[in-house]
XYZ file of C-alpha atoms in Angstrom:
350
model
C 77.216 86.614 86.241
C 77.202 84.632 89.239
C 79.240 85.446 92.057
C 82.760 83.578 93.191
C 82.120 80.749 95.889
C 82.656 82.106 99.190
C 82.327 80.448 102.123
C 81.429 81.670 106.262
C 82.216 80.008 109.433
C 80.709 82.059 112.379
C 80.931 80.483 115.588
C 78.599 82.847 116.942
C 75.835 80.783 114.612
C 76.915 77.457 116.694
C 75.237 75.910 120.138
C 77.626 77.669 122.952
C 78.780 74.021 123.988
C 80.501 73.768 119.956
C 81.998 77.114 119.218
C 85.515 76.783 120.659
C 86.031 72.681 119.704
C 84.019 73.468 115.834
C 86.298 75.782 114.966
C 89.789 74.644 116.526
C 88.970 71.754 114.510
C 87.904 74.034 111.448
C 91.233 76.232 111.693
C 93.516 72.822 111.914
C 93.384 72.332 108.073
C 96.261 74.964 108.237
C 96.938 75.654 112.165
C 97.088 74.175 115.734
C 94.903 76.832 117.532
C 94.961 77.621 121.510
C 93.294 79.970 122.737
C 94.816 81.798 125.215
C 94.249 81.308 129.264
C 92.643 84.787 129.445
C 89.801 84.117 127.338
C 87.437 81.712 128.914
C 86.022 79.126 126.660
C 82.150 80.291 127.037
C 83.258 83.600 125.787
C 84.937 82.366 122.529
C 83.992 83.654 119.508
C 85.567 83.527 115.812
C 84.437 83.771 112.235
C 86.549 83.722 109.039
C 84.869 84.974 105.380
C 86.533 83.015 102.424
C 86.612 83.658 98.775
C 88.016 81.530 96.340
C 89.225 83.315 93.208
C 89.981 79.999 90.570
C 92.858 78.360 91.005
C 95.199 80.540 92.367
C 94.384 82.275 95.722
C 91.496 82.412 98.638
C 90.728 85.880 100.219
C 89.856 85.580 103.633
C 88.813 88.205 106.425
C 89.314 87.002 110.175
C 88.196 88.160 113.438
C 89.255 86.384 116.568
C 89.985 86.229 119.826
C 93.279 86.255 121.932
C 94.810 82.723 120.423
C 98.291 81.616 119.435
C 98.941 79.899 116.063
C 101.176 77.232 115.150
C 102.510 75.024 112.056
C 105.232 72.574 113.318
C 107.837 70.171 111.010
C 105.434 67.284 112.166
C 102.558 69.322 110.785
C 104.206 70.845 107.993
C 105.208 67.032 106.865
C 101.856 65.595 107.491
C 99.795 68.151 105.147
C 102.273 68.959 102.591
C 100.298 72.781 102.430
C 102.565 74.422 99.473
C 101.067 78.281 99.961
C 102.606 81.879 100.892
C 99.999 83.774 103.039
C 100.392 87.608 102.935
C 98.788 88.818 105.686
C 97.407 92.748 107.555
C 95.491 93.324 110.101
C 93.023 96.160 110.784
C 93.158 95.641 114.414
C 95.685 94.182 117.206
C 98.973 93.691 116.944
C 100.693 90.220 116.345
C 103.661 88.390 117.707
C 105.859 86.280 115.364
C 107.679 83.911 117.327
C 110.891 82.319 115.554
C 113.532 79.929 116.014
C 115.662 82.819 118.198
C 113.513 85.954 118.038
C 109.966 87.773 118.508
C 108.920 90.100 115.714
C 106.160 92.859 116.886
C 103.886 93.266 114.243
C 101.681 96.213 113.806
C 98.286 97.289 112.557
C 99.196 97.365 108.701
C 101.881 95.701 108.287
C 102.466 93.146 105.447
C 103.127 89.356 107.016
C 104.608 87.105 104.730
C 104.768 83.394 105.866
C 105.656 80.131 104.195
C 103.327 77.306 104.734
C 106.367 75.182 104.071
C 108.225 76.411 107.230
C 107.170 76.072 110.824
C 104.938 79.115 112.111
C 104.075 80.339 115.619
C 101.889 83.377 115.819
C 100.580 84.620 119.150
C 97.720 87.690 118.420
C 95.489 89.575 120.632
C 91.997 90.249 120.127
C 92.465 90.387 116.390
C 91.030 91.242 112.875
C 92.623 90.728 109.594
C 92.717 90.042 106.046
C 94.553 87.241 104.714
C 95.623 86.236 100.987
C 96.654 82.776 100.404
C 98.326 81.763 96.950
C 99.169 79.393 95.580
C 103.260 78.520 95.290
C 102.674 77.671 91.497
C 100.710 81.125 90.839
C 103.695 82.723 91.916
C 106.765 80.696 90.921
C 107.289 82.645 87.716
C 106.963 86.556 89.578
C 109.154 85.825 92.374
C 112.600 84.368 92.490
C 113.920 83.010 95.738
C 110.153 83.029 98.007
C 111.351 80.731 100.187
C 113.218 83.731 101.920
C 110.813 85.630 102.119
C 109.261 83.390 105.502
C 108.471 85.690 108.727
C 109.492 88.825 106.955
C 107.354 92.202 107.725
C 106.816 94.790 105.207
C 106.355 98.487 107.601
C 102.061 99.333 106.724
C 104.095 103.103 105.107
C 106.436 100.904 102.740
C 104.975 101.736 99.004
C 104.215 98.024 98.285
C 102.170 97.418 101.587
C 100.168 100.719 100.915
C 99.200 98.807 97.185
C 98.196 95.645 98.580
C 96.343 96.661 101.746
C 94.744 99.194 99.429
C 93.853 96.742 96.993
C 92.550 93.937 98.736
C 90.364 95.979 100.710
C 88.643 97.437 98.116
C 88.829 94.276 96.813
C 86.895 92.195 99.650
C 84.480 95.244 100.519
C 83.361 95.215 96.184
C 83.340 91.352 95.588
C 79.771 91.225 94.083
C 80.645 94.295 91.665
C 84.469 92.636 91.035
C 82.921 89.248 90.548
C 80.569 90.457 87.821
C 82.841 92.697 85.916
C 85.809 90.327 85.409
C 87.830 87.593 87.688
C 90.829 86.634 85.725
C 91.701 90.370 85.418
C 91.236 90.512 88.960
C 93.416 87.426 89.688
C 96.006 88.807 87.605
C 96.125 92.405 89.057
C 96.233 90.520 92.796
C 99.279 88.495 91.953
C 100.980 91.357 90.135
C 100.580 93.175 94.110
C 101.327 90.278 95.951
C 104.594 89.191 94.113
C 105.498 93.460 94.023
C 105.254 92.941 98.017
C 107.326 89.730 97.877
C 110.039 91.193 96.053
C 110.383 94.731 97.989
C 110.818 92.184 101.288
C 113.487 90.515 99.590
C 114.843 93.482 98.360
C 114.456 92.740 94.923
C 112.058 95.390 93.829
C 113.354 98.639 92.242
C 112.120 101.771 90.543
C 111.461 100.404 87.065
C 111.307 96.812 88.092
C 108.705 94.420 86.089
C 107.011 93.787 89.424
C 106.827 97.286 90.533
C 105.133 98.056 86.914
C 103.054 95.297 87.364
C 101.808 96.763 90.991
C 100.949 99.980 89.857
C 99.741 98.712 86.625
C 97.024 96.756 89.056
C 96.548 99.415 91.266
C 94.966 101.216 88.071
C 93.151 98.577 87.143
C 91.049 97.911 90.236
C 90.680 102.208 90.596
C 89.237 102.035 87.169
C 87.147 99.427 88.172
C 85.921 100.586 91.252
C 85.627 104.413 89.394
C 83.959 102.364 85.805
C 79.955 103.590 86.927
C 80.920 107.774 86.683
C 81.120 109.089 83.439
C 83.984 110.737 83.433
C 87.462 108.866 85.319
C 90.033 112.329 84.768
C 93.811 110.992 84.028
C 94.820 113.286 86.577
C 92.861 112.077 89.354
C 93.612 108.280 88.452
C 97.110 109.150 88.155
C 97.072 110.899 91.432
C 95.335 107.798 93.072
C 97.810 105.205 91.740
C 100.077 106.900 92.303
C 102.273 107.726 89.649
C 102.787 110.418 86.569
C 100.661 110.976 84.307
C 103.693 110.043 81.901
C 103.937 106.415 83.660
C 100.447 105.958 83.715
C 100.072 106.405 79.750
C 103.168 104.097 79.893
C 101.321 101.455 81.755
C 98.530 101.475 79.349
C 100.674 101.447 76.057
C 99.718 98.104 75.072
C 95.808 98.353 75.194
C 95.802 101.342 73.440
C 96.161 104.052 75.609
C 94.391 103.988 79.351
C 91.126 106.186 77.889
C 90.780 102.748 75.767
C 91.048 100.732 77.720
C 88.323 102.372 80.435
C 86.042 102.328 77.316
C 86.572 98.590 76.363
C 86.102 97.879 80.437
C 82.998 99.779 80.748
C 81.872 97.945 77.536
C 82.868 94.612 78.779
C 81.177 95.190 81.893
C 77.774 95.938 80.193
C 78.131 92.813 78.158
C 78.155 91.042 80.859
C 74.922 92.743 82.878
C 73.361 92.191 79.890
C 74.261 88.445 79.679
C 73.077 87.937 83.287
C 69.876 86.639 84.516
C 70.564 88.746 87.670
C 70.453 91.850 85.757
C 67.771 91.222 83.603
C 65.162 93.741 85.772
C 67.352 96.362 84.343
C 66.771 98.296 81.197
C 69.198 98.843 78.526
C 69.331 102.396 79.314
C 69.906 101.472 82.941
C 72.852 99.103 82.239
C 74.359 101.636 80.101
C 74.572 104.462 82.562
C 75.580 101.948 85.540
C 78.423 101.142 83.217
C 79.559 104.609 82.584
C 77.780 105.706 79.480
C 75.704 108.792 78.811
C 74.780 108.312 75.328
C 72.774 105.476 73.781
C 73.758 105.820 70.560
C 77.322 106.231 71.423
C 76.829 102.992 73.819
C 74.793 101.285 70.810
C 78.085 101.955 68.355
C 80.908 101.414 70.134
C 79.281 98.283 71.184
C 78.577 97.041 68.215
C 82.078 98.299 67.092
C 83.915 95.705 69.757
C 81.228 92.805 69.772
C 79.982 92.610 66.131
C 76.171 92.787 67.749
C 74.029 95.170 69.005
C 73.319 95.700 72.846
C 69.484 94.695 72.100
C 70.556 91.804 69.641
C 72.742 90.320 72.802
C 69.589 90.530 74.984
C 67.419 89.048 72.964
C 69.816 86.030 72.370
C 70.501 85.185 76.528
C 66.442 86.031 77.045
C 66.174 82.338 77.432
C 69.113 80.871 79.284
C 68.282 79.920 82.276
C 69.241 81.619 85.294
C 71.682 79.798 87.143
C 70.721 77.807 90.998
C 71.648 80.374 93.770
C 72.643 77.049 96.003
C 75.482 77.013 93.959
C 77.359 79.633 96.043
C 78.207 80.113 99.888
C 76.471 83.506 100.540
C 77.702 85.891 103.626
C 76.257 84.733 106.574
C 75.897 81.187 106.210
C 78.587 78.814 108.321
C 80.181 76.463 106.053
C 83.760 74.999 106.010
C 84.085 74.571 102.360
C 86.954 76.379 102.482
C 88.724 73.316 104.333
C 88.419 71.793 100.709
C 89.857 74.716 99.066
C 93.076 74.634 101.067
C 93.571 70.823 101.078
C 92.841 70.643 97.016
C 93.885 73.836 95.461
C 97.598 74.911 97.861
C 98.781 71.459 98.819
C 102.063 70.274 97.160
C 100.875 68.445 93.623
């Protein structure tokens, strides 16, 4: 399966002369940059890693230097940006700077901000990873986001522990998340985001549809992340979620029970290393084990059980399709500013 487009800009890969002007001008497609007057321009550095997951969000990890950020009304009017950025970072603290106050923000804590509203950020040295979706992704999880602008979810707060939690594991396993399968991703991510929305305005409650949804995601991307062992024990994914053992049974009602659902997951996931050129070094055997199974002729049955075709019949039928151009992806490493696109086309006002 090939993997989702990302896309690097590392100044560091730029002629010294460049950096600082490349990438205020890069950043602009969302924020007036300065850096600030402690950091002399020949010692500048910044790169941001971007991932675009469809049409509803980019995942982005940032590490900069001592800079303040700012969306104004003239800027706000002039790009017509129509996106709520959730925001952590893993190091540095940041300064929110509104209309008649300064918010401290620490390591961990949840940012929310409205691209729609003005914005003035001033950060130290800083690291963090940002999650930008899409108003129309989250129109129908979230009732009255507009309020939601400046506020700070505290990094102990159950809904910032999900997200965090989540997108991390999310951004350090794309290749493994990419392959396995996106929308389900995308769907769990929302579910988090608008759970995180909601418990900063208040909205979120014990048995709430978006606090379901949250933990229900939080179990999907553990299974995931747990899908190559042969054994995932209730208890520990439970434990992990975290939740009863009760709730978690609960959560999985609708697929069948959560034991399967791990079983059609690890099944889906083979289907699809089998499908792939990328995989195609691997054995049968090989793909079945990475995917959680023990047994072949188990594997064989209960494959042929969901799909209607054997493991070795699916093979043989995707021997031939050719393997698709690796130029069609931004790899790690590489400095590119397709993102710039992705903002402009996919969380402008339509």
């Amino acid at each position: 399966m090939n993997p989702l487009p990302r896309s690097t800009f590392d100044s560091r890969q730029l002629p010294l002369k460049h950096r600082y002007d490349a990438w205020r001008d890069s950043i602009s497609v969302v924020f007036d940059y300065q850096l600030q007057a402690s950091v002399p321009e020949e010692q500048f550095f910044a790169s941001i890693d971007n991932v675009l997951f469809d049409d509803a969000f980019i995942l982005s990890a940032f590490h900069a230097q001592a800079a303040s950020y700012e969306r104004n009304a003239a800027r706000i009017a002039a790009d017509s940006l129509d996106m709520i950025m959730l925001q952590f970072a893993l190091e540095g603290p940041c300064q929110l700077l509104a209309s008649r106050a300064q918010r401290q923000c620490r390591v961990g804590d949840i940012v929310i901000m409205d691209a729609t509203q003005p914005i003035h950020n001033r950060n130290a040295r800083e690291r963090n990873i940002t999650l930008s979706v899409s108003r129309q992704a989250l129109k129908n999880l979230v009732k009255d986001i507009e309020s939601s602008h400046l506020a700070v979810i505290a990094a102990n707060e159950p809904a910032a522990v999900m997200l965090r939690s989540h997108l991390l594991a999310l951004y350090g396993n794309l290749p493994q998340v990419a392959a396995a399968s996106s929308p389900g991703v995308i769907d769990s991510t929302l579910a988090l985001a608008a759970a995180a929305l909601n418990a900063a305005l208040g909205q979120a409650t014990d048995d709430s549809p978006p606090l379901r949804q949250s933990l229900r995601a939080r179990a999907n991307l553990l299974i995931e992340q747990w899908l190559h062992q042969p054994a995932i024990p209730i208890e520990r994914l439970a434990a992990a979620v975290p939740c009863s053992r009760t709730r978690l049974y609960a959560l999985f009602a609708d697929d069948g029970g959560v034991g399967r659902y791990i079983q059609r997951r690890r099944l889906q996931t083979a289907a699809a290393r089998l499908m792939s050129a990328r995989h195609r070094h691997l054995s049968i055997t090989g793909i079945a084990c990475a995917s959680g199974f023990t047994n072949m002729s188990s594997f064989s049955r209960a494959f042929k059980l969901e799909f209607g075709i054997t493991p070795r019949e699916l093979r043989r039928q995707c021997a031939n399709a050719p393997a698709a151009s690796s130029n069609q992806h931004m790899t790690q490493g590489q400095t590119s500013r397709h993102y710039e696109t992705w903002v402009r086309e996919l969380l402008r006002t339509h």
